[in-house]
PDB file of C-alpha atoms and ligand atoms in Angstrom:
ATOM      1  CA  MET Y   1     -57.750 -60.734  37.735  1.00  0.00           C
ATOM      2  CA  THR Y   2     -58.481 -57.315  37.898  1.00  0.00           C
ATOM      3  CA  ILE Y   3     -56.231 -55.702  34.547  1.00  0.00           C
ATOM      4  CA  LYS Y   4     -53.991 -52.763  35.518  1.00  0.00           C
ATOM      5  CA  GLY Y   5     -52.118 -52.657  32.145  1.00  0.00           C
ATOM      6  CA  PHE Y   6     -52.734 -51.990  28.850  1.00  0.00           C
ATOM      7  CA  ILE Y   7     -49.404 -53.049  26.216  1.00  0.00           C
ATOM      8  CA  PHE Y   8     -49.877 -51.266  22.714  1.00  0.00           C
ATOM      9  CA  ASP Y   9     -48.450 -52.436  19.269  1.00  0.00           C
ATOM     10  CA  LEU Y  10     -48.248 -49.133  17.378  1.00  0.00           C
ATOM     11  CA  ASP Y  11     -48.031 -49.603  13.288  1.00  0.00           C
ATOM     12  CA  GLY Y  12     -51.617 -50.011  12.507  1.00  0.00           C
ATOM     13  CA  VAL Y  13     -52.860 -49.552  15.873  1.00  0.00           C
ATOM     14  CA  ILE Y  14     -52.201 -46.515  16.753  1.00  0.00           C
ATOM     15  CA  THR Y  15     -51.940 -44.541  13.478  1.00  0.00           C
ATOM     16  CA  ASP Y  16     -51.826 -46.237  10.331  1.00  0.00           C
ATOM     17  CA  THR Y  17     -47.934 -46.226  10.126  1.00  0.00           C
ATOM     18  CA  ALA Y  18     -48.463 -50.202   8.852  1.00  0.00           C
ATOM     19  CA  GLU Y  19     -49.546 -48.284   5.355  1.00  0.00           C
ATOM     20  CA  TYR Y  20     -46.339 -46.332   5.384  1.00  0.00           C
ATOM     21  CA  HIS Y  21     -44.304 -49.401   5.766  1.00  0.00           C
ATOM     22  CA  TYR Y  22     -46.071 -51.432   3.042  1.00  0.00           C
ATOM     23  CA  HIS Y  23     -45.588 -48.865   0.380  1.00  0.00           C
ATOM     24  CA  ALA Y  24     -41.854 -48.583   1.595  1.00  0.00           C
ATOM     25  CA  TRP Y  25     -41.397 -52.463   1.388  1.00  0.00           C
ATOM     26  CA  LYS Y  26     -43.361 -52.590  -2.391  1.00  0.00           C
ATOM     27  CA  THR Y  27     -40.999 -49.172  -3.142  1.00  0.00           C
ATOM     28  CA  LEU Y  28     -37.734 -51.513  -2.414  1.00  0.00           C
ATOM     29  CA  GLY Y  29     -39.193 -54.803  -3.872  1.00  0.00           C
ATOM     30  CA  LYS Y  30     -39.511 -53.910  -7.286  1.00  0.00           C
ATOM     31  CA  LYS Y  31     -36.083 -52.026  -7.084  1.00  0.00           C
ATOM     32  CA  MET Y  32     -35.111 -56.227  -5.941  1.00  0.00           C
ATOM     33  CA  GLY Y  33     -38.013 -57.365  -8.751  1.00  0.00           C
ATOM     34  CA  ILE Y  34     -39.949 -58.980  -5.863  1.00  0.00           C
ATOM     35  CA  GLU Y  35     -43.891 -58.292  -6.227  1.00  0.00           C
ATOM     36  CA  ILE Y  36     -44.998 -57.408  -2.452  1.00  0.00           C
ATOM     37  CA  ASP Y  37     -48.988 -57.548  -2.256  1.00  0.00           C
ATOM     38  CA  ARG Y  38     -51.324 -56.985   0.524  1.00  0.00           C
ATOM     39  CA  GLU Y  39     -51.729 -60.642   1.330  1.00  0.00           C
ATOM     40  CA  PHE Y  40     -48.083 -61.341   1.778  1.00  0.00           C
ATOM     41  CA  ASN Y  41     -47.653 -58.360   3.460  1.00  0.00           C
ATOM     42  CA  GLU Y  42     -50.052 -59.323   6.059  1.00  0.00           C
ATOM     43  CA  LYS Y  43     -47.057 -61.657   7.083  1.00  0.00           C
ATOM     44  CA  LEU Y  44     -44.675 -58.850   7.677  1.00  0.00           C
ATOM     45  CA  LYS Y  45     -46.650 -57.067   9.952  1.00  0.00           C
ATOM     46  CA  GLY Y  46     -44.708 -57.042  13.285  1.00  0.00           C
ATOM     47  CA  ILE Y  47     -42.034 -58.476  12.221  1.00  0.00           C
ATOM     48  CA  SER Y  48     -38.742 -56.528  12.464  1.00  0.00           C
ATOM     49  CA  ARG Y  49     -36.790 -54.625   9.200  1.00  0.00           C
ATOM     50  CA  MET Y  50     -34.595 -57.295   9.136  1.00  0.00           C
ATOM     51  CA  ASP Y  51     -36.657 -59.841   9.628  1.00  0.00           C
ATOM     52  CA  SER Y  52     -38.726 -58.357   7.530  1.00  0.00           C
ATOM     53  CA  LEU Y  53     -36.294 -58.427   4.037  1.00  0.00           C
ATOM     54  CA  ASP Y  54     -35.150 -62.077   4.799  1.00  0.00           C
ATOM     55  CA  ARG Y  55     -39.009 -62.918   4.078  1.00  0.00           C
ATOM     56  CA  ILE Y  56     -39.362 -60.610   1.281  1.00  0.00           C
ATOM     57  CA  LEU Y  57     -35.984 -62.431   0.067  1.00  0.00           C
ATOM     58  CA  VAL Y  58     -37.476 -66.017   0.758  1.00  0.00           C
ATOM     59  CA  HIS Y  59     -41.032 -64.902  -0.905  1.00  0.00           C
ATOM     60  CA  GLY Y  60     -39.011 -63.547  -4.198  1.00  0.00           C
ATOM     61  CA  GLY Y  61     -36.547 -66.695  -4.364  1.00  0.00           C
ATOM     62  CA  LYS Y  62     -33.323 -64.655  -3.504  1.00  0.00           C
ATOM     63  CA  THR Y  63     -32.001 -65.788  -0.606  1.00  0.00           C
ATOM     64  CA  ASP Y  64     -28.646 -66.115  -1.877  1.00  0.00           C
ATOM     65  CA  SER Y  65     -28.461 -63.035  -4.154  1.00  0.00           C
ATOM     66  CA  TYR Y  66     -27.282 -60.599  -1.284  1.00  0.00           C
ATOM     67  CA  THR Y  67     -24.547 -60.317   0.727  1.00  0.00           C
ATOM     68  CA  GLU Y  68     -24.788 -59.666   4.732  1.00  0.00           C
ATOM     69  CA  THR Y  69     -23.940 -55.836   3.790  1.00  0.00           C
ATOM     70  CA  GLU Y  70     -26.008 -55.999   0.959  1.00  0.00           C
ATOM     71  CA  LYS Y  71     -28.664 -56.705   3.403  1.00  0.00           C
ATOM     72  CA  GLU Y  72     -27.763 -53.854   5.144  1.00  0.00           C
ATOM     73  CA  ALA Y  73     -28.227 -51.380   2.486  1.00  0.00           C
ATOM     74  CA  LEU Y  74     -31.037 -52.858   1.373  1.00  0.00           C
ATOM     75  CA  ALA Y  75     -32.687 -52.397   5.018  1.00  0.00           C
ATOM     76  CA  ALA Y  76     -31.355 -48.945   5.645  1.00  0.00           C
ATOM     77  CA  ASP Y  77     -32.864 -47.746   1.749  1.00  0.00           C
ATOM     78  CA  LYS Y  78     -36.604 -48.307   3.189  1.00  0.00           C
ATOM     79  CA  ASN Y  79     -35.744 -47.404   6.096  1.00  0.00           C
ATOM     80  CA  GLY Y  80     -34.786 -43.988   4.504  1.00  0.00           C
ATOM     81  CA  GLU Y  81     -38.269 -43.961   2.268  1.00  0.00           C
ATOM     82  CA  TYR Y  82     -40.265 -45.097   5.582  1.00  0.00           C
ATOM     83  CA  VAL Y  83     -38.731 -42.049   7.350  1.00  0.00           C
ATOM     84  CA  LYS Y  84     -40.038 -39.674   4.965  1.00  0.00           C
ATOM     85  CA  LEU Y  85     -43.048 -41.022   4.620  1.00  0.00           C
ATOM     86  CA  ILE Y  86     -44.012 -40.459   8.804  1.00  0.00           C
ATOM     87  CA  GLU Y  87     -41.840 -36.871   8.129  1.00  0.00           C
ATOM     88  CA  ASP Y  88     -45.336 -34.905   8.518  1.00  0.00           C
ATOM     89  CA  ILE Y  89     -47.295 -37.657  11.118  1.00  0.00           C
ATOM     90  CA  THR Y  90     -49.448 -34.823  13.107  1.00  0.00           C
ATOM     91  CA  PRO Y  91     -51.611 -35.646  16.510  1.00  0.00           C
ATOM     92  CA  ALA Y  92     -54.307 -35.614  13.707  1.00  0.00           C
ATOM     93  CA  ASP Y  93     -53.076 -39.156  12.544  1.00  0.00           C
ATOM     94  CA  LEU Y  94     -53.730 -41.233  15.620  1.00  0.00           C
ATOM     95  CA  LEU Y  95     -56.176 -43.332  14.364  1.00  0.00           C
ATOM     96  CA  PRO Y  96     -60.375 -43.326  15.219  1.00  0.00           C
ATOM     97  CA  GLY Y  97     -61.263 -44.452  18.181  1.00  0.00           C
ATOM     98  CA  ILE Y  98     -57.645 -44.069  19.646  1.00  0.00           C
ATOM     99  CA  PRO Y  99     -58.084 -40.714  21.503  1.00  0.00           C
ATOM    100  CA  GLU Y 100     -61.025 -41.547  22.962  1.00  0.00           C
ATOM    101  CA  LEU Y 101     -59.361 -45.526  24.177  1.00  0.00           C
ATOM    102  CA  LEU Y 102     -56.311 -43.687  25.740  1.00  0.00           C
ATOM    103  CA  GLY Y 103     -58.466 -40.788  27.547  1.00  0.00           C
ATOM    104  CA  GLU Y 104     -60.721 -43.804  29.084  1.00  0.00           C
ATOM    105  CA  LEU Y 105     -57.590 -45.752  30.037  1.00  0.00           C
ATOM    106  CA  LYS Y 106     -56.362 -42.843  31.962  1.00  0.00           C
ATOM    107  CA  ALA Y 107     -59.145 -42.232  33.631  1.00  0.00           C
ATOM    108  CA  ALA Y 108     -59.702 -45.602  34.796  1.00  0.00           C
ATOM    109  CA  GLY Y 109     -56.007 -45.425  36.334  1.00  0.00           C
ATOM    110  CA  ILE Y 110     -54.513 -48.314  33.707  1.00  0.00           C
ATOM    111  CA  LYS Y 111     -51.030 -47.812  33.015  1.00  0.00           C
ATOM    112  CA  LEU Y 112     -49.960 -47.837  29.271  1.00  0.00           C
ATOM    113  CA  ALA Y 113     -46.639 -49.715  27.682  1.00  0.00           C
ATOM    114  CA  LEU Y 114     -45.492 -49.551  23.552  1.00  0.00           C
ATOM    115  CA  ALA Y 115     -44.581 -53.135  22.439  1.00  0.00           C
ATOM    116  CA  SER Y 116     -43.392 -51.859  18.917  1.00  0.00           C
ATOM    117  CA  ALA Y 117     -40.740 -53.661  16.999  1.00  0.00           C
ATOM    118  CA  SER Y 118     -40.617 -50.725  15.037  1.00  0.00           C
ATOM    119  CA  LYS Y 119     -37.279 -48.456  15.983  1.00  0.00           C
ATOM    120  CA  ASN Y 120     -38.962 -45.489  14.734  1.00  0.00           C
ATOM    121  CA  GLY Y 121     -41.370 -45.867  17.978  1.00  0.00           C
ATOM    122  CA  PRO Y 122     -40.691 -43.192  19.857  1.00  0.00           C
ATOM    123  CA  VAL Y 123     -40.844 -40.615  17.192  1.00  0.00           C
ATOM    124  CA  ILE Y 124     -43.553 -41.215  16.088  1.00  0.00           C
ATOM    125  CA  LEU Y 125     -45.139 -41.311  19.518  1.00  0.00           C
ATOM    126  CA  GLU Y 126     -43.390 -37.510  19.947  1.00  0.00           C
ATOM    127  CA  ARG Y 127     -45.213 -36.985  16.469  1.00  0.00           C
ATOM    128  CA  LEU Y 128     -48.696 -37.651  17.481  1.00  0.00           C
ATOM    129  CA  GLY Y 129     -48.187 -36.120  20.958  1.00  0.00           C
ATOM    130  CA  ILE Y 130     -48.638 -39.160  23.123  1.00  0.00           C
ATOM    131  CA  THR Y 131     -45.488 -39.764  24.574  1.00  0.00           C
ATOM    132  CA  ALA Y 132     -46.705 -38.732  27.319  1.00  0.00           C
ATOM    133  CA  ASP Y 133     -49.603 -41.358  27.930  1.00  0.00           C
ATOM    134  CA  PHE Y 134     -46.894 -44.337  27.983  1.00  0.00           C
ATOM    135  CA  ASP Y 135     -45.630 -45.025  31.314  1.00  0.00           C
ATOM    136  CA  GLU Y 136     -43.349 -47.453  29.157  1.00  0.00           C
ATOM    137  CA  ILE Y 137     -42.058 -47.969  25.936  1.00  0.00           C
ATOM    138  CA  VAL Y 138     -40.117 -51.495  25.167  1.00  0.00           C
ATOM    139  CA  ASP Y 139     -36.623 -50.910  23.509  1.00  0.00           C
ATOM    140  CA  PRO Y 140     -37.255 -53.414  20.475  1.00  0.00           C
ATOM    141  CA  SER Y 141     -33.442 -53.178  19.600  1.00  0.00           C
ATOM    142  CA  LEU Y 142     -32.698 -55.505  22.964  1.00  0.00           C
ATOM    143  CA  LEU Y 143     -35.050 -58.221  22.577  1.00  0.00           C
ATOM    144  CA  ALA Y 144     -33.392 -61.630  21.636  1.00  0.00           C
ATOM    145  CA  LYS Y 145     -36.422 -62.423  19.762  1.00  0.00           C
ATOM    146  CA  GLY Y 146     -38.674 -60.381  18.071  1.00  0.00           C
ATOM    147  CA  LYS Y 147     -42.478 -61.573  17.366  1.00  0.00           C
ATOM    148  CA  PRO Y 148     -44.224 -63.840  17.447  1.00  0.00           C
ATOM    149  CA  ASP Y 149     -41.735 -64.520  20.060  1.00  0.00           C
ATOM    150  CA  PRO Y 150     -43.667 -63.165  23.520  1.00  0.00           C
ATOM    151  CA  GLU Y 151     -40.263 -61.836  24.750  1.00  0.00           C
ATOM    152  CA  ILE Y 152     -41.525 -58.385  23.992  1.00  0.00           C
ATOM    153  CA  PHE Y 153     -44.946 -58.369  26.016  1.00  0.00           C
ATOM    154  CA  ILE Y 154     -43.977 -60.073  28.929  1.00  0.00           C
ATOM    155  CA  LYS Y 155     -40.848 -57.241  29.310  1.00  0.00           C
ATOM    156  CA  GLY Y 156     -43.733 -54.752  28.411  1.00  0.00           C
ATOM    157  CA  ALA Y 157     -45.589 -56.042  31.612  1.00  0.00           C
ATOM    158  CA  HIS Y 158     -42.592 -56.326  33.954  1.00  0.00           C
ATOM    159  CA  GLN Y 159     -41.400 -52.756  32.676  1.00  0.00           C
ATOM    160  CA  LEU Y 160     -44.825 -52.175  33.752  1.00  0.00           C
ATOM    161  CA  GLY Y 161     -44.092 -54.217  37.661  1.00  0.00           C
ATOM    162  CA  LEU Y 162     -47.267 -56.210  36.666  1.00  0.00           C
ATOM    163  CA  GLU Y 163     -48.142 -60.178  35.710  1.00  0.00           C
ATOM    164  CA  SER Y 164     -49.231 -60.577  32.270  1.00  0.00           C
ATOM    165  CA  SER Y 165     -51.891 -61.799  33.500  1.00  0.00           C
ATOM    166  CA  GLU Y 166     -52.507 -58.226  34.644  1.00  0.00           C
ATOM    167  CA  CYS Y 167     -52.741 -56.937  31.184  1.00  0.00           C
ATOM    168  CA  ILE Y 168     -54.146 -56.759  27.865  1.00  0.00           C
ATOM    169  CA  GLY Y 169     -52.032 -56.543  24.444  1.00  0.00           C
ATOM    170  CA  VAL Y 170     -53.664 -54.959  21.367  1.00  0.00           C
ATOM    171  CA  GLU Y 171     -52.245 -55.642  17.933  1.00  0.00           C
ATOM    172  CA  ASP Y 172     -52.964 -55.831  14.504  1.00  0.00           C
ATOM    173  CA  ALA Y 173     -50.830 -58.292  13.124  1.00  0.00           C
ATOM    174  CA  GLU Y 174     -51.331 -62.018  13.098  1.00  0.00           C
ATOM    175  CA  ALA Y 175     -47.234 -62.419  14.762  1.00  0.00           C
ATOM    176  CA  GLY Y 176     -47.807 -60.172  17.272  1.00  0.00           C
ATOM    177  CA  ILE Y 177     -51.435 -61.995  18.519  1.00  0.00           C
ATOM    178  CA  ASP Y 178     -49.050 -64.866  18.848  1.00  0.00           C
ATOM    179  CA  ALA Y 179     -46.795 -62.849  20.941  1.00  0.00           C
ATOM    180  CA  ILE Y 180     -49.823 -61.610  23.209  1.00  0.00           C
ATOM    181  CA  ASN Y 181     -51.485 -65.115  23.429  1.00  0.00           C
ATOM    182  CA  GLY Y 182     -47.533 -66.936  24.325  1.00  0.00           C
ATOM    183  CA  ALA Y 183     -46.949 -64.370  26.893  1.00  0.00           C
ATOM    184  CA  GLU Y 184     -50.504 -65.592  28.694  1.00  0.00           C
ATOM    185  CA  MET Y 185     -52.381 -62.278  28.225  1.00  0.00           C
ATOM    186  CA  PHE Y 186     -55.696 -61.488  26.811  1.00  0.00           C
ATOM    187  CA  SER Y 187     -55.274 -60.284  23.250  1.00  0.00           C
ATOM    188  CA  VAL Y 188     -57.269 -58.015  21.545  1.00  0.00           C
ATOM    189  CA  GLY Y 189     -56.710 -58.032  17.789  1.00  0.00           C
ATOM    190  CA  VAL Y 190     -57.798 -55.021  15.209  1.00  0.00           C
ATOM    191  CA  GLY Y 191     -58.551 -55.594  11.550  1.00  0.00           C
ATOM    192  CA  ASP Y 192     -58.056 -58.787   8.787  1.00  0.00           C
ATOM    193  CA  PRO Y 193     -60.316 -61.386  10.625  1.00  0.00           C
ATOM    194  CA  GLU Y 194     -58.043 -64.053   8.919  1.00  0.00           C
ATOM    195  CA  SER Y 195     -54.803 -62.539  10.670  1.00  0.00           C
ATOM    196  CA  MET Y 196     -56.539 -61.939  13.947  1.00  0.00           C
ATOM    197  CA  LYS Y 197     -58.780 -65.421  14.115  1.00  0.00           C
ATOM    198  CA  ASP Y 198     -56.289 -66.246  16.904  1.00  0.00           C
ATOM    199  CA  ALA Y 199     -57.003 -62.997  19.129  1.00  0.00           C
ATOM    200  CA  ASN Y 200     -59.413 -63.432  22.067  1.00  0.00           C
ATOM    201  CA  TYR Y 201     -61.156 -60.459  20.930  1.00  0.00           C
ATOM    202  CA  ARG Y 202     -61.640 -58.894  17.642  1.00  0.00           C
ATOM    203  CA  VAL Y 203     -62.507 -55.541  16.583  1.00  0.00           C
ATOM    204  CA  ALA Y 204     -63.022 -54.598  12.327  1.00  0.00           C
ATOM    205  CA  ASN Y 205     -61.270 -51.107  13.105  1.00  0.00           C
ATOM    206  CA  THR Y 206     -59.783 -48.568  15.871  1.00  0.00           C
ATOM    207  CA  SER Y 207     -62.778 -46.699  16.195  1.00  0.00           C
ATOM    208  CA  GLU Y 208     -64.988 -50.162  17.731  1.00  0.00           C
ATOM    209  CA  LEU Y 209     -62.219 -50.165  20.439  1.00  0.00           C
ATOM    210  CA  SER Y 210     -64.099 -49.406  23.742  1.00  0.00           C
ATOM    211  CA  LEU Y 211     -62.879 -50.206  27.286  1.00  0.00           C
ATOM    212  CA  VAL Y 212     -65.656 -51.074  28.513  1.00  0.00           C
ATOM    213  CA  LYS Y 213     -66.378 -53.541  25.893  1.00  0.00           C
ATOM    214  CA  ILE Y 214     -63.000 -54.948  26.248  1.00  0.00           C
ATOM    215  CA  MET Y 215     -63.238 -55.364  29.643  1.00  0.00           C
ATOM    216  CA  ALA Y 216     -66.384 -57.256  29.333  1.00  0.00           C
ATOM    217  CA  ALA Y 217     -64.708 -59.768  27.285  1.00  0.00           C
ATOM    218  CA  VAL Y 218     -62.387 -60.357  29.624  1.00  0.00           C
ATOM    219  CA  GLY Y 219     -65.031 -60.851  32.188  1.00  0.00           C
ATOM    220  CA  ASN Y 220     -64.052 -57.809  34.503  1.00  0.00           C
TER     221      ASN Y 220
HETATM  222  C1  LIG L   1     -43.260 -53.216  12.833  1.00  0.00           C
HETATM  223  C2  LIG L   1     -44.102 -53.270  11.972  1.00  0.00           C
HETATM  224  O1  LIG L   1     -44.489 -52.129  14.102  1.00  0.00           O
HETATM  225  O2  LIG L   1     -41.927 -52.458  12.857  1.00  0.00           O
HETATM  226  C3  LIG L   1     -43.189 -53.639  11.106  1.00  0.00           C
HETATM  227  O3  LIG L   1     -45.464 -53.537  11.752  1.00  0.00           O
HETATM  228  C4  LIG L   1     -41.567 -53.327  10.328  1.00  0.00           C
HETATM  229  O4  LIG L   1     -43.882 -53.809   9.623  1.00  0.00           O
HETATM  230  C5  LIG L   1     -41.328 -53.386  12.425  1.00  0.00           C
HETATM  231  O5  LIG L   1     -41.048 -54.113   9.679  1.00  0.00           O
HETATM  232  C6  LIG L   1     -39.345 -52.804  12.206  1.00  0.00           C
HETATM  233  O6  LIG L   1     -39.518 -51.152  11.823  1.00  0.00           O
HETATM  234  P1  LIG L   1     -38.461 -50.430  11.755  1.00  0.00           P
HETATM  235  O7  LIG L   1     -39.047 -49.072  11.683  1.00  0.00           O
HETATM  236  O8  LIG L   1     -38.064 -50.175  13.097  1.00  0.00           O
HETATM  237  O9  LIG L   1     -38.065 -50.668  10.691  1.00  0.00           O
HETATM  238 MG1  LIG L   2     -48.833 -53.367  14.033  1.00  0.00          MG
END
C-alpha cells in the first residue's frame, strides 16, 4: 500500500508543549496535594483535559473529593496556567528535525493531518507558523472517545480522504501509539522507549525522524 498521508500528534512531537502540560498539571497537583512526577506524567500524555484530571484524582486517592463543578474549575485553572506557558511560542519552537520532515513530506506530495487531543492545538499551529502545512485538523471536541481509542486517527484518515492503511501516525504518548495501532495504521513513536514499546518504528527524539527511514521501515 502506498503511503499518502501522515497524521501527527502535536504536543511532544511537533513542539515541546508536552513539557508545558506537565508543568501546568504539576502546579495544579501541588494545589490539590497530589504529587505528579515524570513517571506518572507518561500516563497523562495524549489524554484529554478532563480525563487527565480524573487520572490525577485516582492517582492521588481523591476521586470523591470534588464535585463536577469543582472539577471543571480545576481543569480551567490548569488550562489558564498552560495558556500562559504557550503565549510566547514562535516558529523557533518547532522541535529539531520537524521543519525538515515537513519539507520532505511536502516534496513527496504526502497529505498531513493533525490528530491532537488538545483544544489549544490550532492556536499552537498558528504560533509555530505551520497551519498551512496541514490539510486537515481533527476537532477533539467532536470525538466520542479520546486516545487510546483509535477514533481520532480514523477520523484523520477520513478527513484526508484516505484509508488508514495509506497513512502513518506519529506519536510520543503510549495512549497515542495504542490509538494509531487500533486504527490499523503504521505507528511511529518518538521518545521514552518503555512508553513507545508498541510502536512499529521508534526514534529516541524528533531529530532522528526521516521520511526515507520511515518509508524503509514500512516497506515502501
Ligand atoms: C494532549 C496532551 O495532546 O492534549 C495532553 O498530550 C493534554 O497532555 C491534552 O491533556 C488536552 O489538551 P488541552 O490543551 O485541550 O487541555
Ligand atoms: Mg503528544
